[in-house]
Amino acid sequence: MESLALGAFTLFPSSSIRPSPFSRVPCRGYSFASLQKCNNQVLHYQSKKWNTRNNDSKFLDGFLLFQGKFFQKNYSTNAVSNYSEGSGSSMQTSLNAFYRFTRPHTVIGTALSIISVSLLAVEKFSDISPLFVTGLMQALVSSFFMNVYIVGLNQLFDIEIDKINKPDLPLASGEYSVKTGVIIVSTSVFLSFAIGVAVGSWPLFWALFISFVLGTAYSTNLPFLRWKRSPIAAALCILVVRAVIVQLAFFMHIQKFIYGRPIMFTRPLIFATAFMSFFSVVIALFKDIPDIVGDRTFGIRSFTTRLGQEKVFWICIYLLQIAYGIAGVAGVNSVYNWSKCVTVLGHAFLASVLWKHAKSLDLTSQSAFKSFYMFIWKLFYAEYLLIPLLR
């Protein structure tokens, strides 16, 4: 068998053992120019080495010419293709890690709340002007960076807990080093305040500053801080930011700073603040339900670790149902028929969907609790679509 494989066809006389056509020539670099230069060196070396008087030289010259063209066409093309694919894959991986680091469900919630509350200051269609859009973008961009600071700081101090509760986060999984996390968090808070100061809106600045103070106190593991250890303090932090600061400060930013109108706490604004107080408490309670294992391990005394997952779950459901009931009453008292119809039917629909999902949930499944938590955020988004319609 070996004779059939190796000796059936002889290209060279037995008296002359010739070097392999693939003999190595030193090549450095991976650019197009270096690859082509390397190829030319190979051809020159082989042609010189294989310069023989026998009849097979023409065959060898043809073979070397074919090899050179094949190398130039395929190898260099594949090198570029692999480099491009590698760069694209690396960029996609980096963007994916940053996306998860920002906790996108909170970013979306912040953006929708700011847009919704800003629209409450709109009294007529002509108010939606380039000036309004500019003021809205100032609020959105500065708040985005502050949001990244708050969730990023929490991840920096919760790395060991997140290895149990949220192992897919970049710091917990090891995709980000602590140094990388610190750089992102520091840059974000700097950009947020830089925008806030440059804009010159006091309502916007105080919204950013109070969010910064409470977000820092919530996560930082220093004496008298780390308020997330206390379920009441943790809930108050989220309630103040999500229910009070977002509603009042960003409304005043548009009403006073952009439009130059006197500050008036309208009925829709009061409703939004009251409703989101319920919702913020629910988010503060529910977020700890899927995290019970890690919180117990590291001594976080949340309501879930004290009362159990099932009890806290149903407390959250009943609180939201009460909030939807209040929203229905507010809708009935609207001065416009179209507003009555939309707000009453909209909240009734959301309440029924919530109840249906709650009754069908497997209360023994941790993954089911995590999925339901994200469903709560979707209800949060939906509410901010209804708030501007209450008039």
CSV table of N, CA and C in Angstrom, one decimal, residues 111-164:
chain,number,residue,atom,x,y,z
A,111,ALA,N,-35.7,56.6,29.7
A,111,ALA,CA,-35.9,57.4,28.5
A,111,ALA,C,-37.4,57.6,28.3
A,112,LEU,N,-38.2,56.5,28.4
A,112,LEU,CA,-39.7,56.7,28.2
A,112,LEU,C,-40.3,57.6,29.3
A,113,SER,N,-39.8,57.5,30.5
A,113,SER,CA,-40.4,58.3,31.5
A,113,SER,C,-40.1,59.8,31.3
A,114,ILE,N,-38.9,60.1,30.8
A,114,ILE,CA,-38.6,61.5,30.5
A,114,ILE,C,-39.4,62.1,29.4
A,115,ILE,N,-39.5,61.3,28.3
A,115,ILE,CA,-40.3,61.7,27.2
A,115,ILE,C,-41.8,61.9,27.6
A,116,SER,N,-42.3,61.0,28.3
A,116,SER,CA,-43.7,61.0,28.7
A,116,SER,C,-44.0,62.2,29.6
A,117,VAL,N,-43.1,62.5,30.6
A,117,VAL,CA,-43.4,63.6,31.5
A,117,VAL,C,-43.1,64.9,30.8
A,118,SER,N,-42.2,65.0,29.9
A,118,SER,CA,-42.0,66.2,29.1
A,118,SER,C,-43.2,66.5,28.2
A,119,LEU,N,-43.9,65.5,27.7
A,119,LEU,CA,-45.1,65.8,26.9
A,119,LEU,C,-46.2,66.3,27.8
A,120,LEU,N,-46.2,66.1,29.1
A,120,LEU,CA,-47.2,66.7,29.9
A,120,LEU,C,-47.1,68.2,30.0
A,121,ALA,N,-46.0,68.8,29.6
A,121,ALA,CA,-45.8,70.2,29.6
A,121,ALA,C,-46.3,70.8,28.3
A,122,VAL,N,-46.6,70.0,27.3
A,122,VAL,CA,-47.1,70.4,26.0
A,122,VAL,C,-48.6,70.8,26.1
A,123,GLU,N,-48.9,72.0,25.8
A,123,GLU,CA,-50.3,72.5,25.9
A,123,GLU,C,-51.0,72.6,24.6
A,124,LYS,N,-50.2,72.8,23.5
A,124,LYS,CA,-50.7,72.8,22.2
A,124,LYS,C,-49.7,72.2,21.2
A,125,PHE,N,-50.2,71.9,20.0
A,125,PHE,CA,-49.3,71.2,19.1
A,125,PHE,C,-48.1,72.0,18.7
A,126,SER,N,-48.2,73.3,18.6
A,126,SER,CA,-47.1,74.2,18.2
A,126,SER,C,-46.0,74.2,19.3
A,127,ASP,N,-46.3,73.7,20.5
A,127,ASP,CA,-45.2,73.6,21.5
A,127,ASP,C,-44.2,72.5,21.2
A,128,ILE,N,-44.5,71.6,20.3
A,128,ILE,CA,-43.5,70.6,19.9
A,128,ILE,C,-42.7,71.2,18.8
A,129,SER,N,-41.7,71.9,19.2
A,129,SER,CA,-40.8,72.7,18.3
A,129,SER,C,-39.4,72.2,18.4
A,130,PRO,N,-38.5,72.8,17.6
A,130,PRO,CA,-37.0,72.4,17.8
A,130,PRO,C,-36.5,72.8,19.2
A,131,LEU,N,-37.1,73.8,19.8
A,131,LEU,CA,-36.7,74.2,21.2
A,131,LEU,C,-37.1,73.0,22.1
A,132,PHE,N,-38.3,72.5,22.0
A,132,PHE,CA,-38.7,71.4,22.8
A,132,PHE,C,-37.8,70.1,22.6
A,133,VAL,N,-37.5,69.8,21.4
A,133,VAL,CA,-36.7,68.7,21.1
A,133,VAL,C,-35.3,68.9,21.7
A,134,THR,N,-34.7,70.1,21.6
A,134,THR,CA,-33.4,70.4,22.2
A,134,THR,C,-33.4,70.1,23.7
A,135,GLY,N,-34.5,70.7,24.4
A,135,GLY,CA,-34.6,70.4,25.8
A,135,GLY,C,-34.8,69.0,26.2
A,136,LEU,N,-35.5,68.3,25.4
A,136,LEU,CA,-35.7,66.8,25.6
A,136,LEU,C,-34.4,66.1,25.5
A,137,MET,N,-33.6,66.4,24.4
A,137,MET,CA,-32.4,65.7,24.2
A,137,MET,C,-31.4,66.0,25.3
A,138,GLN,N,-31.4,67.2,25.8
A,138,GLN,CA,-30.5,67.5,27.0
A,138,GLN,C,-30.8,66.6,28.1
A,139,ALA,N,-32.1,66.5,28.4
A,139,ALA,CA,-32.5,65.6,29.5
A,139,ALA,C,-32.2,64.1,29.3
A,140,LEU,N,-32.4,63.7,28.1
A,140,LEU,CA,-32.2,62.3,27.7
A,140,LEU,C,-30.7,61.9,27.8
A,141,VAL,N,-29.9,62.7,27.2
A,141,VAL,CA,-28.5,62.3,27.1
A,141,VAL,C,-27.8,62.4,28.5
A,142,SER,N,-28.1,63.4,29.2
A,142,SER,CA,-27.4,63.6,30.5
A,142,SER,C,-28.0,62.5,31.5
A,143,SER,N,-29.2,62.1,31.4
A,143,SER,CA,-29.8,61.1,32.2
A,143,SER,C,-29.3,59.7,31.8
A,144,PHE,N,-29.0,59.5,30.5
A,144,PHE,CA,-28.5,58.2,30.1
A,144,PHE,C,-27.1,58.0,30.8
A,145,PHE,N,-26.3,59.0,30.8
A,145,PHE,CA,-25.0,58.8,31.4
A,145,PHE,C,-25.1,58.6,32.9
A,146,MET,N,-26.0,59.3,33.6
A,146,MET,CA,-26.2,59.1,35.0
A,146,MET,C,-26.8,57.7,35.3
A,147,ASN,N,-27.6,57.2,34.4
A,147,ASN,CA,-28.2,55.9,34.6
A,147,ASN,C,-27.0,54.8,34.5
A,148,VAL,N,-26.1,55.0,33.5
A,148,VAL,CA,-25.0,54.1,33.4
A,148,VAL,C,-24.1,54.2,34.6
A,149,TYR,N,-23.9,55.4,35.2
A,149,TYR,CA,-23.1,55.5,36.4
A,149,TYR,C,-23.7,54.7,37.6
A,150,ILE,N,-25.1,54.9,37.7
A,150,ILE,CA,-25.7,54.2,38.9
A,150,ILE,C,-25.7,52.7,38.8
A,151,VAL,N,-26.1,52.2,37.6
A,151,VAL,CA,-26.1,50.7,37.5
A,151,VAL,C,-24.7,50.2,37.4
A,152,GLY,N,-23.7,50.9,36.9
A,152,GLY,CA,-22.4,50.5,36.8
A,152,GLY,C,-21.7,50.4,38.2
A,153,LEU,N,-22.0,51.5,39.0
A,153,LEU,CA,-21.5,51.5,40.4
A,153,LEU,C,-22.0,50.3,41.2
A,154,ASN,N,-23.3,50.0,41.0
A,154,ASN,CA,-23.9,48.9,41.7
A,154,ASN,C,-23.2,47.6,41.3
A,155,GLN,N,-22.9,47.4,40.0
A,155,GLN,CA,-22.2,46.2,39.6
A,155,GLN,C,-20.8,46.1,40.2
A,156,LEU,N,-20.1,47.2,40.3
A,156,LEU,CA,-18.7,47.2,40.9
A,156,LEU,C,-18.7,46.7,42.3
A,157,PHE,N,-19.7,47.1,43.1
A,157,PHE,CA,-19.8,46.7,44.5
A,157,PHE,C,-20.5,45.4,44.7
A,158,ASP,N,-21.1,44.8,43.6
A,158,ASP,CA,-21.9,43.6,43.7
A,158,ASP,C,-21.3,42.4,42.9
A,159,ILE,N,-20.0,42.5,42.6
A,159,ILE,CA,-19.4,41.5,41.7
A,159,ILE,C,-19.6,40.1,42.2
A,160,GLU,N,-19.3,39.8,43.5
A,160,GLU,CA,-19.4,38.5,44.1
A,160,GLU,C,-20.9,38.1,44.1
A,161,ILE,N,-21.8,39.0,44.5
A,161,ILE,CA,-23.2,38.7,44.5
A,161,ILE,C,-23.7,38.3,43.1
A,162,ASP,N,-23.3,39.1,42.1
A,162,ASP,CA,-23.8,38.9,40.8
A,162,ASP,C,-23.2,37.6,40.1
A,163,LYS,N,-22.1,37.1,40.7
A,163,LYS,CA,-21.6,35.8,40.2
A,163,LYS,C,-22.7,34.7,40.5
A,164,ILE,N,-23.5,35.0,41.5
A,164,ILE,CA,-24.6,34.0,41.8
A,164,ILE,C,-25.9,34.4,41.1
